[in-house]
Structures are given as C-alpha cells and as structure tokens.
C-alpha cells in the first residue's frame, strides 16, 4: 500500500524508543493511526477530524491541548506540512514532552527526485503546497514545504537532537520505483526523523 515503507520506518523508530512503559501522543492521528497496535502505557490520539474517532478533537494549528511534560513519545506522521506556524508547533511538542522524550515525524521532501523532475517540466508536484482552490471542502492542504536540512534546523531550535533520519525511496502511483537503500535520502519522497529532547 501507499506509504508502507514510510510507515515501516516510522514504526521501527517508535519501537526503538521502547514504548512499552511510555505515554505516546499521536498528533494528527487519522484512521488508521500509525501508533495503533504499538504496545505502550497509554496512547493519546489527537486529530482535527472527529470522523477519525480520536481521543481529543483539536486543531493543532492552535496548540496541543495537553499538560507540560505529559508525554514520552510524540508522533507526527505527515502533519507538519499542514501546520501554519511550524515553530509554534515544534515548541508545543517540546512543551508536552518530558526531558529525554522522543519525537518521530515524517513530512514530504520538497527536494525529492520526483519533485525535481516535476519542477523541471514546469509542474507543481502532487503533494507540494498549492493555492487554496486546489483543496476540497475547505480543509487545509499542504501549507509549507520542507527538506531535510530545514526540518533538522527547526528541531535544533527547540533542543531536539536528531538521532536518525531516513527516507523511503521513490514511489510512483503507490509502487516503489527506487528503494531507499539505492536512492540517497535527500532524493527520497519522505523525510523521516527520530529526535530526542536534550536537557
């Protein structure tokens, strides 16, 4: 299925945080949520869409409705690109995480090989930020675009140390065309990062 490699990498990152005795917050969880089935002490799913049946319905552009230092692991799968104020969002994630807590996130890579090809032929890539008229039902689409360096610099601003970063290769119409072990990560479709809060 579409995004399977990305999900597998993210799940591996989450499992490497030893989640069994930890509180996980899944930001923009969706349905199914990437954290479903991961053993943990407690899981809190937050999403703006009540149809996904999250634990908390909230617009993450307005903040994260949780207490300071209330989570050990935050997961943000394909949500950063939908956030208007990225610094405020990462600051909020830092606020809810305990010292030594983990963030596992993914977001589309604007510098991917697929996007570079689209730009060369004069097209806006399918998942790049676009004008409002291209989004249905007035739901926020992609607001911002990122590359690896920009995400890593954003995280460092809030005392996150990037532990590991990977990509998922290149896919086309849901099929992997170039696997991640062949394609340099900066050319891959997704930015996938595991980071830890430094004291």
Backbone as CSV, one residue per row, in Angstrom:
resi,resn,N_x,N_y,N_z,CA_x,CA_y,CA_z,C_x,C_y,C_z
1,UNK,0.823,-1.212,0.000,0.000,0.000,0.000,0.852,1.255,0.000
2,UNK,0.226,2.376,-0.432,0.939,3.645,-0.499,1.489,4.018,0.864
3,UNK,2.762,4.367,0.908,3.381,4.804,2.160,3.837,3.690,3.079
4,UNK,3.797,2.437,2.620,4.147,1.319,3.503,5.583,1.401,3.995
5,UNK,6.524,1.751,3.131,7.923,1.844,3.552,8.074,2.933,4.616
6,UNK,7.416,4.084,4.380,7.469,5.169,5.362,6.911,4.699,6.699
7,UNK,5.760,4.037,6.684,5.159,3.547,7.915,6.079,2.549,8.612
8,UNK,6.680,1.647,7.853,7.576,0.645,8.448,8.763,1.309,9.130
9,UNK,9.340,2.325,8.483,10.482,3.034,9.080,10.037,3.766,10.348
10,UNK,8.891,4.449,10.282,8.402,5.175,11.455,8.112,4.226,12.610
11,UNK,7.482,3.095,12.315,7.186,2.124,13.375,8.476,1.592,13.993
12,UNK,9.485,1.356,13.167,10.781,0.907,13.689,11.366,1.960,14.617
13,UNK,11.273,3.224,14.213,11.759,4.319,15.061,10.995,4.354,16.385
14,UNK,9.664,4.188,16.327,8.854,4.224,17.554,9.234,3.060,18.469
15,UNK,9.349,1.866,17.914,9.730,0.698,18.723,11.117,0.875,19.346
16,UNK,12.014,1.569,18.648,13.364,1.781,19.188,13.364,2.736,20.384
17,UNK,12.233,3.410,20.637,12.091,4.285,21.812,11.592,3.503,23.029
18,UNK,11.475,2.175,22.904,10.989,1.309,23.987,9.666,1.821,24.562
19,UNK,8.600,1.781,23.754,7.345,2.432,24.141,6.510,1.710,25.200
20,UNK,6.877,0.494,25.571,6.015,-0.330,26.420,5.571,0.371,27.703
21,UNK,6.457,1.131,28.329,6.115,1.797,29.592,5.985,3.314,29.432
22,UNK,5.699,3.749,28.209,5.687,5.182,27.916,4.317,5.655,27.412
23,UNK,4.093,6.958,27.557,2.885,7.596,27.045,3.192,8.147,25.660
24,UNK,2.400,7.714,24.672,2.574,8.151,23.287,1.452,9.115,22.921
25,UNK,1.811,10.230,22.295,0.824,11.156,21.750,0.957,11.110,20.233
26,UNK,-0.145,10.766,19.565,-0.173,10.675,18.107,-0.878,11.922,17.579
27,UNK,-0.104,12.819,16.975,-0.601,14.121,16.524,-1.084,14.033,15.084
28,UNK,-2.334,14.397,14.850,-2.908,14.238,13.518,-3.054,12.776,13.186
29,UNK,-3.563,12.014,14.145,-3.511,10.551,14.092,-4.158,9.944,12.860
30,UNK,-5.329,10.441,12.466,-6.018,9.815,11.342,-6.546,8.443,11.712
31,UNK,-7.050,7.735,10.716,-7.574,6.396,10.936,-7.336,5.558,9.676
32,UNK,-6.499,4.511,9.742,-5.845,4.026,10.947,-4.695,4.937,11.371
33,UNK,-4.401,4.915,12.662,-3.274,5.684,13.197,-2.020,4.829,13.146
34,UNK,-0.896,5.478,12.904,0.371,4.740,12.817,0.744,4.094,14.153
35,UNK,0.217,4.631,15.250,0.548,4.085,16.571,-0.377,2.946,16.984
36,UNK,-1.421,2.675,16.200,-2.313,1.552,16.525,-1.500,0.265,16.618
37,UNK,-1.748,-0.494,17.662,-1.080,-1.786,17.821,0.295,-1.720,18.446
38,UNK,0.814,-0.517,18.704,2.122,-0.411,19.357,1.905,-0.495,20.868
39,UNK,2.544,-1.461,21.545,2.345,-1.591,22.990,2.906,-0.382,23.728
40,UNK,2.099,0.183,24.634,2.539,1.359,25.375,1.740,1.458,26.665
41,UNK,2.190,2.333,27.552,1.486,2.571,28.819,0.147,3.249,28.556
42,UNK,0.175,4.241,27.667,-1.038,4.973,27.294,-0.821,5.594,25.930
43,UNK,-1.901,5.672,25.134,-1.841,6.286,23.812,-2.922,7.357,23.756
44,UNK,-2.539,8.564,23.313,-3.498,9.658,23.149,-3.467,10.072,21.684
45,UNK,-4.606,9.884,21.007,-4.690,10.252,19.595,-5.419,11.591,19.472
46,UNK,-4.775,12.527,18.760,-5.340,13.861,18.557,-5.503,14.095,17.058
47,UNK,-6.682,14.558,16.663,-6.925,14.848,15.256,-8.006,15.924,15.171
48,UNK,-7.974,16.718,14.104,-8.992,17.754,13.946,-10.292,17.204,13.370
49,UNK,-10.245,16.003,12.826,-11.402,15.403,12.176,-12.085,14.411,13.129
50,UNK,-13.275,14.737,13.630,-13.946,13.824,14.561,-14.302,12.469,13.941
51,UNK,-14.370,12.414,12.611,-14.715,11.157,11.942,-13.653,10.080,12.144
52,UNK,-12.414,10.489,12.463,-11.349,9.503,12.702,-11.406,8.938,14.119
53,UNK,-12.337,9.458,14.936,-12.553,8.995,16.314,-11.295,9.098,17.173
54,UNK,-10.688,10.296,17.220,-9.518,10.462,18.092,-9.943,10.574,19.554
55,UNK,-8.983,10.502,20.453,-9.264,10.734,21.873,-9.573,12.205,22.127
56,UNK,-8.901,13.082,21.383,-9.096,14.521,21.507,-9.254,15.113,20.113
57,UNK,-10.329,15.880,19.917,-10.517,16.609,18.657,-9.926,17.997,18.861
58,UNK,-8.940,18.363,18.047,-8.289,19.658,18.216,-7.617,20.084,16.925
59,UNK,-7.562,21.389,16.714,-6.820,21.981,15.602,-5.395,22.229,16.093
60,UNK,-4.459,21.452,15.593,-3.073,21.550,16.057,-2.414,22.863,15.687
61,UNK,-3.022,23.616,14.767,-2.520,24.955,14.479,-2.704,25.888,15.673
62,UNK,-3.609,25.529,16.571,-3.899,26.378,17.740,-3.203,25.890,19.004
63,UNK,-2.444,24.819,18.903,-1.738,24.286,20.066,-2.095,22.831,20.307
64,UNK,-1.431,22.241,21.286,-1.675,20.852,21.663,-2.326,20.864,23.039
65,UNK,-3.572,20.406,23.161,-4.301,20.518,24.424,-3.911,19.458,25.453
66,UNK,-2.638,19.478,25.834,-2.113,18.572,26.852,-1.229,19.353,27.809
67,UNK,-1.011,18.800,28.994,-0.186,19.452,30.010,1.298,19.380,29.663
68,UNK,2.073,20.261,30.269,3.528,20.230,30.135,4.055,18.880,30.616
69,UNK,5.101,18.390,29.949,5.805,17.171,30.374,4.868,15.982,30.590
70,UNK,3.872,15.840,29.707,2.863,14.796,29.905,3.040,13.591,28.991
71,UNK,4.056,13.608,28.130,4.243,12.501,27.187,5.718,12.143,27.069
72,UNK,5.951,10.890,26.712,7.320,10.404,26.492,7.687,10.355,25.018
73,UNK,6.681,10.103,24.177,6.904,9.982,22.727,5.808,10.754,22.004
74,UNK,6.198,11.617,21.073,5.241,12.291,20.196,5.464,11.787,18.785
75,UNK,4.386,11.510,18.096,4.448,11.037,16.711,3.675,12.018,15.845
76,UNK,4.317,12.509,14.802,3.679,13.453,13.873,3.902,12.934,12.455
77,UNK,2.976,12.126,11.992,3.097,11.493,10.682,2.349,12.306,9.641
78,UNK,3.098,12.950,8.745,2.519,13.722,7.646,1.556,14.806,8.159
79,UNK,1.999,15.552,9.192,1.185,16.637,9.736,1.908,17.979,9.649
80,UNK,3.235,17.979,9.740,3.995,19.231,9.764,3.693,20.122,8.567
81,UNK,3.494,19.518,7.402,3.238,20.284,6.182,1.859,20.948,6.176
82,UNK,0.997,20.578,7.135,-0.338,21.171,7.248,-0.402,22.280,8.301
83,UNK,0.720,22.547,8.952,0.754,23.490,10.074,1.214,24.865,9.599
84,UNK,0.448,25.902,9.976,0.773,27.265,9.555,2.039,27.790,10.221
85,UNK,2.174,27.559,11.528,3.308,28.102,12.289,4.152,26.945,12.818
86,UNK,5.137,26.549,12.030,5.923,25.361,12.370,6.714,25.538,13.661
87,UNK,7.236,26.741,13.900,7.997,26.958,15.143,7.100,26.784,16.371
88,UNK,5.902,27.318,16.293,4.982,27.175,17.425,4.609,25.707,17.637
89,UNK,4.405,24.978,16.543,4.042,23.567,16.642,5.157,22.749,17.296
90,UNK,6.393,22.938,16.843,7.509,22.189,17.433,7.735,22.615,18.882
91,UNK,7.534,23.901,19.171,7.625,24.381,20.552,6.582,23.690,21.431
92,UNK,5.373,23.501,20.912,4.320,22.817,21.651,4.682,21.344,21.882
93,UNK,5.260,20.705,20.884,5.691,19.313,21.062,6.754,19.242,22.148
94,UNK,7.688,20.178,22.103,8.734,20.217,23.145,8.117,20.411,24.531
95,UNK,7.098,21.252,24.612,6.448,21.543,25.898,5.794,20.302,26.502
96,UNK,5.130,19.491,25.677,4.413,18.329,26.228,5.328,17.141,26.495
97,UNK,6.535,17.151,25.922,7.456,16.026,26.122,8.302,16.205,27.373
98,UNK,8.555,15.111,28.054,9.484,15.123,29.178,10.906,15.273,28.653
99,UNK,11.833,15.692,29.512,13.248,15.694,29.122,13.658,14.271,28.757
100,UNK,14.323,14.130,27.636,14.688,12.802,27.150,13.597,12.150,26.322
101,UNK,12.480,12.867,26.126,11.391,12.336,25.316,11.740,12.321,23.840
102,UNK,10.966,11.573,23.068,11.257,11.374,21.655,10.176,11.975,20.757
103,UNK,10.604,12.417,19.598,9.700,12.825,18.531,10.026,11.994,17.299
104,UNK,9.004,11.364,16.725,9.141,10.649,15.462,8.207,11.338,14.476
105,UNK,8.778,11.863,13.402,7.938,12.591,12.445,8.292,12.249,11.013
106,UNK,7.319,12.498,10.147,7.571,12.406,8.710,6.840,13.549,8.027
107,UNK,7.397,13.984,6.906,6.796,15.032,6.097,7.333,14.873,4.674
108,UNK,6.588,15.300,3.657,7.105,15.180,2.285,8.375,16.000,2.076
109,UNK,9.252,15.490,1.230,10.537,16.124,0.929,10.420,16.926,-0.365
110,UNK,10.444,18.255,-0.255,10.300,19.119,-1.437,11.481,18.946,-2.402
111,UNK,12.601,18.408,-1.909,13.783,18.213,-2.761,13.902,16.772,-3.269
112,UNK,12.817,16.019,-3.187,12.859,14.637,-3.674,13.103,14.596,-5.178
113,UNK,13.598,13.476,-5.649,13.852,13.310,-7.077,12.559,13.478,-7.873
114,UNK,11.471,12.920,-7.381,10.173,13.032,-8.059,9.760,14.499,-8.201
115,UNK,9.931,15.284,-7.134,9.576,16.703,-7.187,10.506,17.459,-8.135
116,UNK,11.778,17.121,-8.114,12.735,17.802,-9.003,12.357,17.581,-10.466
117,UNK,11.943,16.362,-10.799,11.530,16.065,-12.179,10.290,16.879,-12.538
118,UNK,9.324,16.932,-11.602,8.102,17.711,-11.856,8.430,19.182,-12.088
119,UNK,9.301,19.742,-11.269,9.682,21.150,-11.430,10.369,21.393,-12.769
120,UNK,11.219,20.429,-13.190,11.934,20.575,-14.460,10.990,20.667,-15.653
121,UNK,9.853,19.975,-15.569,8.912,20.020,-16.687,7.799,21.052,-16.454
122,UNK,8.010,21.926,-15.442,7.101,23.043,-15.224,5.818,22.717,-14.487
123,UNK,5.836,21.639,-13.670,4.639,21.260,-12.917,4.861,21.424,-11.422
124,UNK,3.788,21.737,-10.711,3.843,21.712,-9.247,3.591,20.265,-8.827
125,UNK,4.486,19.686,-8.045,4.319,18.281,-7.659,3.004,18.036,-6.921
126,UNK,2.541,16.813,-6.996,1.229,16.449,-6.445,1.071,16.815,-4.978
127,UNK,2.126,16.646,-4.177,1.995,16.871,-2.737,2.691,18.137,-2.264
128,UNK,3.044,19.029,-3.173,3.627,20.316,-2.766,2.500,21.261,-2.358
129,UNK,2.853,22.315,-1.610,1.854,23.302,-1.192,1.278,23.986,-2.433
130,UNK,-0.045,24.181,-2.429,-0.731,24.754,-3.589,-1.705,25.842,-3.150
131,UNK,-2.257,26.543,-4.120,-3.258,27.565,-3.835,-4.524,26.927,-3.269
132,UNK,-5.283,27.720,-2.502,-6.481,27.215,-1.826,-7.441,26.486,-2.755
133,UNK,-7.572,26.960,-3.975,-8.596,26.413,-4.877,-8.383,24.941,-5.193
134,UNK,-7.186,24.410,-4.920,-6.909,23.012,-5.227,-7.300,22.061,-4.093
135,UNK,-7.715,22.611,-2.952,-8.071,21.770,-1.815,-9.583,21.686,-1.671
136,UNK,-10.086,20.494,-1.420,-11.533,20.259,-1.356,-12.081,20.531,0.038
137,UNK,-13.332,20.884,0.090,-14.094,21.017,1.339,-13.496,22.010,2.325
138,UNK,-12.713,22.965,1.830,-12.086,23.973,2.703,-11.199,23.372,3.788
139,UNK,-10.794,22.134,3.611,-9.858,21.540,4.578,-8.461,22.005,4.227
140,UNK,-7.659,22.290,5.253,-6.312,22.768,4.959,-5.472,21.705,4.260
141,UNK,-4.878,22.062,3.167,-3.977,21.160,2.470,-2.554,21.390,2.956
142,UNK,-1.605,21.209,2.080,-0.211,21.444,2.461,0.057,22.944,2.478
143,UNK,0.534,23.414,3.610,0.778,24.842,3.824,2.237,25.180,3.523
144,UNK,3.131,24.266,3.932,4.568,24.521,3.819,5.277,23.309,3.227
145,UNK,6.443,23.571,2.651,7.284,22.509,2.090,8.616,22.471,2.846
146,UNK,9.198,21.280,2.963,10.423,21.099,3.746,11.430,20.222,3.012
147,UNK,12.712,20.435,3.361,13.754,19.475,3.015,14.391,19.001,4.322
148,UNK,15.334,18.071,4.239,15.934,17.513,5.448,16.577,18.598,6.315
149,UNK,17.367,19.473,5.697,18.103,20.485,6.467,17.152,21.414,7.209
150,UNK,16.056,21.796,6.557,15.122,22.726,7.197,14.438,22.089,8.407
151,UNK,14.018,20.834,8.284,13.386,20.153,9.420,14.388,19.983,10.556
152,UNK,15.603,19.568,10.235,16.606,19.359,11.273,16.956,20.662,11.979
153,UNK,17.074,21.756,11.244,17.350,23.058,11.869,16.194,23.513,12.744
154,UNK,14.975,23.265,12.302,13.793,23.609,13.093,13.801,22.853,14.420
155,UNK,14.113,21.577,14.384,14.149,20.778,15.605,15.245,21.244,16.556
156,UNK,16.400,21.581,16.018,17.514,22.046,16.861,17.176,23.324,17.604
157,UNK,16.335,24.172,17.007,15.921,25.416,17.664,15.234,25.157,19.001
158,UNK,14.644,23.973,19.152,13.888,23.651,20.361,14.509,22.501,21.146
159,UNK,15.828,22.404,21.043,16.617,21.449,21.829,16.310,19.981,21.529
160,UNK,15.940,19.711,20.287,15.857,18.322,19.850,17.177,17.944,19.193
161,UNK,17.654,16.750,19.513,18.828,16.217,18.832,18.360,15.127,17.878
162,UNK,18.675,15.277,16.608,18.285,14.268,15.616,19.150,13.034,15.821
163,UNK,18.504,11.925,16.098,19.207,10.662,16.335,19.373,9.883,15.034
164,UNK,18.307,9.899,14.242,18.344,9.140,12.989,17.415,9.805,11.985
165,UNK,17.833,9.808,10.731,16.962,10.321,9.670,17.091,9.420,8.446
166,UNK,15.939,9.159,7.834,15.895,8.270,6.670,14.856,8.788,5.685
167,UNK,14.831,8.152,4.529,13.760,8.398,3.582,13.225,7.051,3.096
168,UNK,12.207,7.112,2.263,11.515,5.899,1.838,11.709,5.580,0.363
169,UNK,12.736,6.181,-0.267,12.953,5.929,-1.691,11.984,6.729,-2.533
170,UNK,11.752,6.269,-3.739,10.852,6.974,-4.662,9.747,6.031,-5.114
171,UNK,8.508,6.523,-5.035,7.376,5.714,-5.483,6.629,6.437,-6.589
172,UNK,5.852,5.674,-7.328,5.007,6.242,-8.374,3.719,5.448,-8.420
173,UNK,2.595,6.155,-8.246,1.272,5.518,-8.220,1.225,4.361,-7.231
174,UNK,1.817,4.597,-6.044,1.751,3.611,-4.970,2.756,2.486,-5.048
175,UNK,3.595,2.478,-6.082,4.594,1.414,-6.215,5.989,1.991,-6.050
176,UNK,6.840,1.283,-5.329,8.216,1.726,-5.146,8.980,1.547,-6.448
177,UNK,9.524,2.643,-6.951,10.305,2.627,-8.187,11.798,2.503,-7.871
178,UNK,12.245,3.272,-6.865,13.644,3.195,-6.422,13.626,2.998,-4.911
179,UNK,14.110,1.863,-4.400,14.074,1.614,-2.957,15.045,2.529,-2.201
180,UNK,14.781,2.724,-0.898,15.583,3.680,-0.131,17.058,3.308,0.023
181,UNK,17.391,2.028,-0.104,18.798,1.652,0.043,19.619,1.985,-1.214
182,UNK,18.953,2.360,-2.297,19.657,2.765,-3.528,19.688,4.284,-3.669
183,UNK,18.571,4.930,-3.339,18.439,6.374,-3.546,18.969,7.148,-2.332
184,UNK,19.841,8.154,-2.537,20.274,8.981,-1.397,19.065,9.573,-0.690
185,UNK,19.115,9.647,0.645,17.915,10.049,1.395,17.414,11.434,1.005
186,UNK,18.314,12.346,0.624,17.872,13.697,0.264,17.089,13.726,-1.048
187,UNK,17.079,12.605,-1.779,16.289,12.494,-3.004,15.010,11.688,-2.792
188,UNK,14.812,11.149,-1.591,13.651,10.311,-1.310,12.376,11.118,-1.159
189,UNK,11.235,10.437,-1.252,9.933,11.089,-1.200,9.625,11.710,0.166
190,UNK,10.003,11.030,1.239,9.632,11.490,2.587,10.855,11.759,3.438
191,UNK,10.688,12.702,4.348,11.658,12.980,5.402,11.141,12.238,6.636
192,UNK,11.930,11.350,7.187,11.530,10.570,8.365,12.616,10.738,9.410
193,UNK,12.232,11.252,10.583,13.226,11.624,11.589,12.823,11.118,12.972
194,UNK,13.815,10.623,13.694,13.670,10.335,15.117,14.592,11.313,15.851
195,UNK,14.014,12.074,16.791,14.788,13.063,17.541,14.488,12.921,19.025
196,UNK,15.402,13.408,19.841,15.240,13.315,21.290,15.435,14.690,21.924
197,UNK,14.632,14.953,22.952,14.750,16.216,23.683,16.012,16.181,24.525
198,UNK,16.850,17.192,24.345,18.047,17.345,25.169,17.718,18.265,26.337
199,UNK,18.289,18.017,27.481,18.034,18.848,28.664,18.614,20.245,28.469
